[in-house]
CSV table of C-alpha atoms and ligand atoms in Angstrom, one decimal:
chain,number,residue,atom,x,y,z
B,1,MET,CA,-28.6,156.6,-9.7
B,2,GLU,CA,-30.3,156.9,-12.7
B,3,LEU,CA,-33.8,157.3,-11.0
B,4,LYS,CA,-32.7,159.3,-8.0
B,5,ASN,CA,-35.8,160.1,-5.8
B,6,ARG,CA,-39.0,159.0,-8.8
B,7,SER,CA,-41.8,157.7,-7.5
B,8,ILE,CA,-42.6,154.2,-10.0
B,9,ILE,CA,-45.0,152.1,-9.8
B,10,VAL,CA,-44.1,148.1,-11.2
B,11,THR,CA,-46.8,145.7,-11.4
B,12,GLY,CA,-45.6,141.5,-11.9
B,13,ALA,CA,-42.6,142.9,-9.0
B,14,SER,CA,-43.6,139.1,-7.5
B,15,SER,CA,-40.8,137.4,-9.0
B,16,GLY,CA,-38.8,137.4,-13.0
B,17,ILE,CA,-38.1,140.2,-15.0
B,18,GLY,CA,-41.1,142.6,-12.4
B,19,ALA,CA,-39.3,141.5,-9.8
B,20,ALA,CA,-35.4,142.2,-11.2
B,21,ALA,CA,-37.1,145.4,-11.9
B,22,ALA,CA,-37.7,146.4,-8.8
B,23,LEU,CA,-34.5,145.1,-6.9
B,24,LEU,CA,-32.6,147.5,-9.8
B,25,PHE,CA,-35.2,150.5,-9.9
B,26,ALA,CA,-34.4,150.8,-6.3
B,27,ALA,CA,-30.6,150.3,-6.4
B,28,GLU,CA,-31.0,154.0,-8.2
B,29,GLY,CA,-32.8,155.7,-6.3
B,30,ALA,CA,-36.3,155.2,-7.7
B,31,HIS,CA,-38.7,154.8,-4.9
B,32,VAL,CA,-40.6,151.8,-6.0
B,33,VAL,CA,-44.9,150.9,-5.6
B,34,LEU,CA,-44.7,147.0,-6.6
B,35,GLY,CA,-48.2,145.4,-7.3
B,36,ALA,CA,-48.8,141.5,-7.6
B,37,ARG,CA,-51.3,139.6,-6.5
B,38,ARG,CA,-49.2,137.6,-4.2
B,39,PRO,CA,-48.4,139.1,-1.0
B,40,ALA,CA,-45.8,137.1,0.5
B,41,GLU,CA,-43.8,137.9,-2.5
B,42,LEU,CA,-44.0,140.9,-3.0
B,43,GLU,CA,-43.2,141.4,0.8
B,44,SER,CA,-39.9,140.0,0.3
B,45,ILE,CA,-39.3,142.1,-2.6
B,46,ALA,CA,-40.5,145.1,-0.4
B,47,GLY,CA,-38.4,144.4,2.3
B,48,GLN,CA,-35.1,143.3,0.0
B,49,ILE,CA,-35.7,146.7,-0.8
B,50,ASN,CA,-36.1,148.6,2.6
B,51,ARG,CA,-33.8,147.1,4.3
B,52,SER,CA,-30.5,147.8,1.8
B,53,ASN,CA,-31.8,151.7,2.4
B,54,GLY,CA,-34.5,152.1,-0.4
B,55,ARG,CA,-37.6,153.0,-0.1
B,56,ALA,CA,-40.8,150.1,-1.3
B,57,VAL,CA,-43.9,149.9,-1.0
B,58,TYR,CA,-46.4,147.2,-2.3
B,59,LEU,CA,-50.3,146.3,-2.4
B,60,SER,CA,-51.4,142.7,-4.3
B,61,GLY,CA,-54.0,142.9,-6.2
B,62,ASP,CA,-55.3,141.9,-9.8
B,63,VAL,CA,-54.0,143.8,-12.8
B,64,LYS,CA,-57.8,142.9,-14.1
B,65,ASP,CA,-59.6,145.1,-11.6
B,66,GLU,CA,-59.6,149.0,-12.4
B,67,GLY,CA,-59.7,149.6,-9.1
B,68,TYR,CA,-56.2,147.8,-8.2
B,69,ALA,CA,-54.9,150.5,-11.4
B,70,ASP,CA,-56.4,153.1,-9.6
B,71,ALA,CA,-55.2,152.1,-5.8
B,72,LEU,CA,-51.7,151.8,-7.2
B,73,VAL,CA,-51.3,154.8,-7.9
B,74,ASP,CA,-53.2,156.2,-4.8
B,75,LEU,CA,-50.2,154.7,-2.9
B,76,ALA,CA,-47.4,156.3,-5.0
B,77,MET,CA,-49.3,159.9,-4.4
B,78,ARG,CA,-50.0,159.3,-0.9
B,79,GLU,CA,-46.0,157.3,-0.1
B,80,PHE,CA,-43.5,159.2,-2.1
B,81,ASP,CA,-45.6,162.0,-3.4
B,82,GLY,CA,-46.6,161.6,-6.8
B,83,LEU,CA,-45.9,159.7,-9.9
B,84,ASP,CA,-42.7,159.8,-12.2
B,85,GLY,CA,-43.1,156.3,-14.0
B,86,ALA,CA,-44.4,152.7,-14.6
B,87,PHE,CA,-43.6,149.9,-16.1
B,88,ASN,CA,-46.5,147.9,-16.7
B,89,ASN,CA,-44.8,144.3,-17.0
B,90,ALA,CA,-47.5,141.7,-15.9
B,91,GLY,CA,-48.6,139.6,-17.6
B,92,MET,CA,-49.6,135.4,-18.7
B,93,VAL,CA,-48.9,133.5,-21.1
B,94,GLY,CA,-52.8,131.2,-21.2
B,95,GLU,CA,-53.3,128.3,-23.2
B,96,MET,CA,-50.7,127.1,-25.2
B,97,ALA,CA,-52.9,125.5,-28.7
B,98,PRO,CA,-53.5,126.4,-32.0
B,99,VAL,CA,-56.2,129.2,-32.2
B,100,ALA,CA,-58.7,126.8,-33.8
B,101,ASP,CA,-58.2,124.8,-30.5
B,102,MET,CA,-58.2,127.9,-28.4
B,103,GLY,CA,-61.1,128.3,-25.5
B,104,ILE,CA,-62.8,132.0,-25.8
B,105,SER,CA,-62.0,132.4,-22.3
B,106,ASN,CA,-58.6,132.1,-22.7
B,107,TRP,CA,-58.2,134.1,-25.1
B,108,ASN,CA,-60.1,136.4,-22.7
B,109,ASP,CA,-58.6,135.3,-19.8
B,110,VAL,CA,-54.8,136.4,-21.6
B,111,ILE,CA,-56.5,139.7,-23.2
B,112,ALA,CA,-57.4,140.8,-20.2
B,113,VAL,CA,-54.3,140.0,-18.2
B,114,ASN,CA,-51.9,141.2,-21.4
B,115,LEU,CA,-53.7,143.8,-23.2
B,116,THR,CA,-57.0,145.3,-21.1
B,117,SER,CA,-54.4,145.7,-18.0
B,118,ALA,CA,-52.9,148.4,-19.7
B,119,PHE,CA,-55.3,150.2,-20.7
B,120,LEU,CA,-56.3,150.3,-17.2
B,121,ALA,CA,-53.5,151.1,-15.8
B,122,ALA,CA,-52.3,154.2,-18.0
B,123,LYS,CA,-55.8,155.3,-17.6
B,124,ALA,CA,-55.4,156.0,-14.5
B,125,GLN,CA,-51.2,157.1,-14.7
B,126,ILE,CA,-51.7,159.8,-17.1
B,127,PRO,CA,-53.8,161.9,-14.6
B,128,ALA,CA,-50.7,162.2,-11.8
B,129,LEU,CA,-48.0,162.1,-14.6
B,130,LYS,CA,-49.5,165.5,-15.9
B,131,LYS,CA,-49.6,166.7,-12.8
B,132,GLN,CA,-45.8,166.0,-12.7
B,133,GLY,CA,-45.8,167.2,-16.2
B,134,LYS,CA,-43.6,164.6,-17.4
B,135,GLY,CA,-43.6,160.5,-17.4
B,136,SER,CA,-42.5,158.0,-18.4
B,137,ILE,CA,-44.8,154.2,-18.8
B,138,VAL,CA,-43.4,151.6,-20.0
B,139,PHE,CA,-45.5,148.1,-21.6
B,140,THR,CA,-43.7,144.4,-21.5
B,141,SER,CA,-44.8,143.4,-24.9
B,142,SER,CA,-42.7,140.5,-26.2
B,143,PHE,CA,-40.8,139.5,-29.2
B,144,VAL,CA,-43.8,137.3,-30.0
B,145,GLY,CA,-45.7,140.3,-30.6
B,146,PHE,CA,-43.6,141.5,-33.7
B,147,SER,CA,-42.3,138.2,-35.1
B,148,ASN,CA,-43.5,134.8,-34.0
B,149,GLY,CA,-39.6,133.3,-34.2
B,150,GLY,CA,-41.5,129.8,-34.8
B,151,MET,CA,-43.3,129.5,-31.5
B,152,PRO,CA,-46.7,127.6,-32.1
B,153,GLY,CA,-49.4,127.6,-30.1
B,154,MET,CA,-49.1,131.6,-29.2
B,155,GLY,CA,-52.4,133.3,-31.0
B,156,ALA,CA,-53.3,135.0,-27.6
B,157,TYR,CA,-50.6,136.0,-26.0
B,158,ALA,CA,-48.8,137.5,-29.1
B,159,ALA,CA,-52.4,139.2,-30.4
B,160,SER,CA,-52.0,140.9,-27.1
B,161,LYS,CA,-48.5,141.5,-26.9
B,162,ALA,CA,-48.8,143.0,-30.7
B,163,GLY,CA,-51.8,145.0,-28.9
B,164,LEU,CA,-49.2,146.7,-26.5
B,165,ILE,CA,-47.3,148.2,-29.5
B,166,GLY,CA,-50.6,149.2,-30.4
B,167,LEU,CA,-51.4,151.0,-27.3
B,168,ALA,CA,-48.1,152.2,-26.7
B,169,GLN,CA,-47.9,154.4,-30.1
B,170,SER,CA,-51.4,156.1,-29.1
B,171,LEU,CA,-50.3,156.5,-25.7
B,172,ALA,CA,-47.2,157.8,-27.1
B,173,SER,CA,-49.2,160.1,-29.4
B,174,ASP,CA,-51.9,161.4,-27.6
B,175,HIS,CA,-49.6,162.7,-24.4
B,176,ALA,CA,-46.4,163.9,-26.0
B,177,ALA,CA,-47.4,167.3,-25.7
B,178,ASP,CA,-48.2,166.6,-22.2
B,179,GLY,CA,-44.3,165.5,-21.4
B,180,ILE,CA,-45.3,161.8,-21.1
B,181,ARG,CA,-43.7,159.1,-23.3
B,182,VAL,CA,-44.8,156.0,-23.3
B,183,ASN,CA,-43.0,153.1,-24.8
B,184,ALA,CA,-43.1,148.8,-25.1
B,185,LEU,CA,-40.5,146.7,-24.1
B,186,LEU,CA,-40.2,143.4,-26.4
B,187,PRO,CA,-38.0,141.0,-24.9
B,188,GLY,CA,-37.2,137.5,-26.3
B,189,GLY,CA,-37.1,134.4,-23.8
B,190,THR,CA,-35.9,135.1,-20.6
B,191,ILE,CA,-35.7,132.8,-17.5
B,192,THR,CA,-38.4,133.2,-15.4
B,193,PRO,CA,-41.2,131.2,-13.9
B,194,SER,CA,-43.1,131.6,-16.8
B,195,GLY,CA,-40.4,131.7,-19.1
B,196,GLY,CA,-39.6,127.5,-18.5
B,197,GLU,CA,-37.2,127.9,-15.1
B,198,GLY,CA,-37.4,124.3,-13.6
B,199,ASP,CA,-38.1,123.0,-16.9
B,200,PRO,CA,-35.0,122.5,-18.5
B,201,ALA,CA,-36.4,120.7,-22.1
B,202,ALA,CA,-38.3,123.7,-22.4
B,203,LEU,CA,-35.5,126.6,-21.7
B,204,ASP,CA,-33.0,124.7,-23.9
B,205,PHE,CA,-36.0,124.6,-27.0
B,206,VAL,CA,-36.5,128.6,-26.5
B,207,ALA,CA,-32.4,129.0,-25.8
B,208,LYS,CA,-32.1,127.8,-29.5
B,209,LEU,CA,-34.3,129.7,-31.3
B,210,HIS,CA,-32.3,132.2,-30.4
B,211,PRO,CA,-29.4,133.3,-32.5
B,212,MET,CA,-27.5,133.5,-29.1
B,213,LYS,CA,-28.3,130.8,-28.7
B,214,ARG,CA,-29.7,131.8,-25.1
B,215,MET,CA,-32.3,133.2,-23.4
B,216,ALA,CA,-31.9,136.3,-21.5
B,217,ASN,CA,-31.5,136.6,-17.7
B,218,ALA,CA,-34.4,138.6,-16.0
B,219,LYS,CA,-32.3,142.1,-15.1
B,220,GLU,CA,-30.8,141.9,-18.7
B,221,ILE,CA,-34.3,142.9,-19.4
B,222,ALA,CA,-34.4,145.0,-16.2
B,223,GLN,CA,-32.2,146.5,-18.1
B,224,ALA,CA,-33.1,147.8,-20.8
B,225,ALA,CA,-36.8,148.7,-18.5
B,226,LEU,CA,-34.3,151.0,-16.6
B,227,PHE,CA,-33.0,152.6,-19.7
B,228,LEU,CA,-37.0,153.4,-21.0
B,229,LEU,CA,-37.5,155.1,-17.6
B,230,SER,CA,-35.0,156.9,-17.1
B,231,ASP,CA,-33.9,160.3,-18.9
B,232,ARG,CA,-31.8,158.5,-21.5
B,233,SER,CA,-34.1,157.6,-23.4
B,234,SER,CA,-35.7,161.1,-23.4
B,235,PHE,CA,-36.0,161.2,-27.6
B,236,MET,CA,-38.1,157.5,-27.3
B,237,THR,CA,-41.5,157.5,-27.3
B,238,GLY,CA,-43.5,154.7,-29.1
B,239,SER,CA,-41.4,152.7,-29.7
B,240,PRO,CA,-40.9,149.5,-29.8
B,241,MET,CA,-37.8,148.0,-28.2
B,242,ILE,CA,-36.7,145.0,-29.2
B,243,VAL,CA,-34.0,143.1,-26.5
B,244,ASP,CA,-34.2,139.9,-27.9
B,245,GLY,CA,-30.5,138.3,-28.6
B,246,GLY,CA,-31.4,138.5,-32.1
B,247,MET,CA,-34.9,136.5,-32.3
B,248,SER,CA,-36.4,138.4,-34.8
B,249,VAL,CA,-33.9,138.2,-37.4
B,250,ARG,CA,-33.7,135.0,-36.9
B,251,LEU,CA,-33.9,133.6,-41.0
B,252,THR,CA,-34.6,129.6,-39.4
M,301,LIG,P1,-43.1,135.8,-14.1
M,301,LIG,O1,-42.3,135.5,-13.5
M,301,LIG,O2,-44.1,134.7,-14.0
M,301,LIG,O3,-44.1,137.0,-13.9
M,301,LIG,C1,-45.2,136.9,-14.0
M,301,LIG,C2,-45.5,138.0,-13.1
M,301,LIG,O4,-47.3,139.2,-13.5
M,301,LIG,C3,-45.6,137.9,-11.8
M,301,LIG,O5,-44.9,139.0,-11.0
M,301,LIG,C4,-47.4,137.3,-11.0
M,301,LIG,O6,-47.6,138.0,-10.1
M,301,LIG,C5,-47.8,138.6,-12.3
M,301,LIG,N1,-49.1,138.7,-12.9
M,301,LIG,C6,-49.7,137.5,-13.7
M,301,LIG,N2,-50.9,137.7,-13.7
M,301,LIG,C7,-51.7,139.2,-12.9
M,301,LIG,C8,-52.7,139.4,-12.5
M,301,LIG,N3,-54.2,138.3,-13.2
M,301,LIG,N4,-52.3,140.2,-12.0
M,301,LIG,C9,-51.6,140.8,-11.1
M,301,LIG,N5,-50.3,140.4,-11.3
M,301,LIG,C10,-50.2,139.5,-12.4
M,301,LIG,O7,-43.5,136.1,-15.5
M,301,LIG,P2,-42.1,136.9,-16.7
M,301,LIG,O8,-41.6,136.2,-17.6
M,301,LIG,O9,-41.0,138.0,-15.7
M,301,LIG,O10,-43.0,137.7,-16.9
M,301,LIG,C11,-43.3,139.5,-16.7
M,301,LIG,C12,-43.8,140.0,-18.7
M,301,LIG,O11,-42.6,139.0,-19.2
M,301,LIG,C13,-44.8,139.0,-18.7
M,301,LIG,O12,-46.0,140.3,-19.4
M,301,LIG,C14,-44.3,138.1,-19.6
M,301,LIG,O13,-45.4,138.5,-20.6
M,301,LIG,C15,-43.3,139.4,-20.5
M,301,LIG,N6,-42.3,138.6,-21.0
M,301,LIG,C16,-41.9,137.3,-21.1
M,301,LIG,C17,-41.2,136.4,-21.2
M,301,LIG,C18,-39.9,135.3,-20.8
M,301,LIG,O14,-40.0,135.1,-21.7
M,301,LIG,N7,-40.4,135.0,-19.8
M,301,LIG,C19,-40.4,136.8,-23.0
M,301,LIG,C20,-41.7,138.3,-23.6
M,301,LIG,C21,-42.1,138.9,-22.6
M,301,LIG,P3,-48.4,136.7,-9.0
M,301,LIG,O15,-48.7,135.7,-10.1
M,301,LIG,O16,-48.0,137.4,-7.8
M,301,LIG,O17,-50.2,138.2,-9.3
């Protein structure tokens, strides 16, 4: 029970890594507040947790909206009497194209969903964590934010994910004295809907880029998020934690 009775927000909880994290955190005793746009998927994940004697509530919305970040914190305060941590994980890949061919609307969307959302989330979450006197925030960055790894057409995505590392490090420095830790998690290719699930050729291409010659499953990444949210990582803050099957040390 690594997160017993901790109140944790998980965004991007309707599928993939976020859904796996919500289930894992709840199994580890957390009370989870689930966020994403699709209510039916959130209801399904929350239902699974509540039927297994866990505690989950959900609120659908768009992470681009400042009001949504605030509403998720309000829900945690109301339902679970406070906030102990957040896995700010929602993200999108967007159009894959060389930067010279990329439209500004794609750039703006990817930066808004992946990076500005993290700024809004942290602004909403920090005051609530300060009230507890401690807390942990985790952003889902990507190996692409650290080392491109041979993935073409990822300019906006890579910039947003590199930005999350910088944001985590600044927040870590701003709030270490408040007992709040902020880290970035950098997954390698992970089998999820936006990671190419259902497209065997794409999965095969990405798997072969990894020295381990496979992609992660969502639970392997959720386990790393669990570590960063739990007291087991109590001396980690401002860290870009790479969980990428060796992708970032690839030589070829
Ligand atoms: P996924 O299954 O497609 O999940 C993406 C999640 O983000 C969904 O729950 C989606 O929910 C939510 N989301 C997207 N746009 C949103 C918005 N505007 N507002 C609210 N929620 C939004 O993909 P995933 O692979 O688990 O992705 C999770 C995170 O891991 C992302 O940040 C992604 O960049 C990162 N990542 C993935 C990989 C990989 O290979 N899969 C590798 C490195 C990093 P709704 O559609 O219901 O809104």
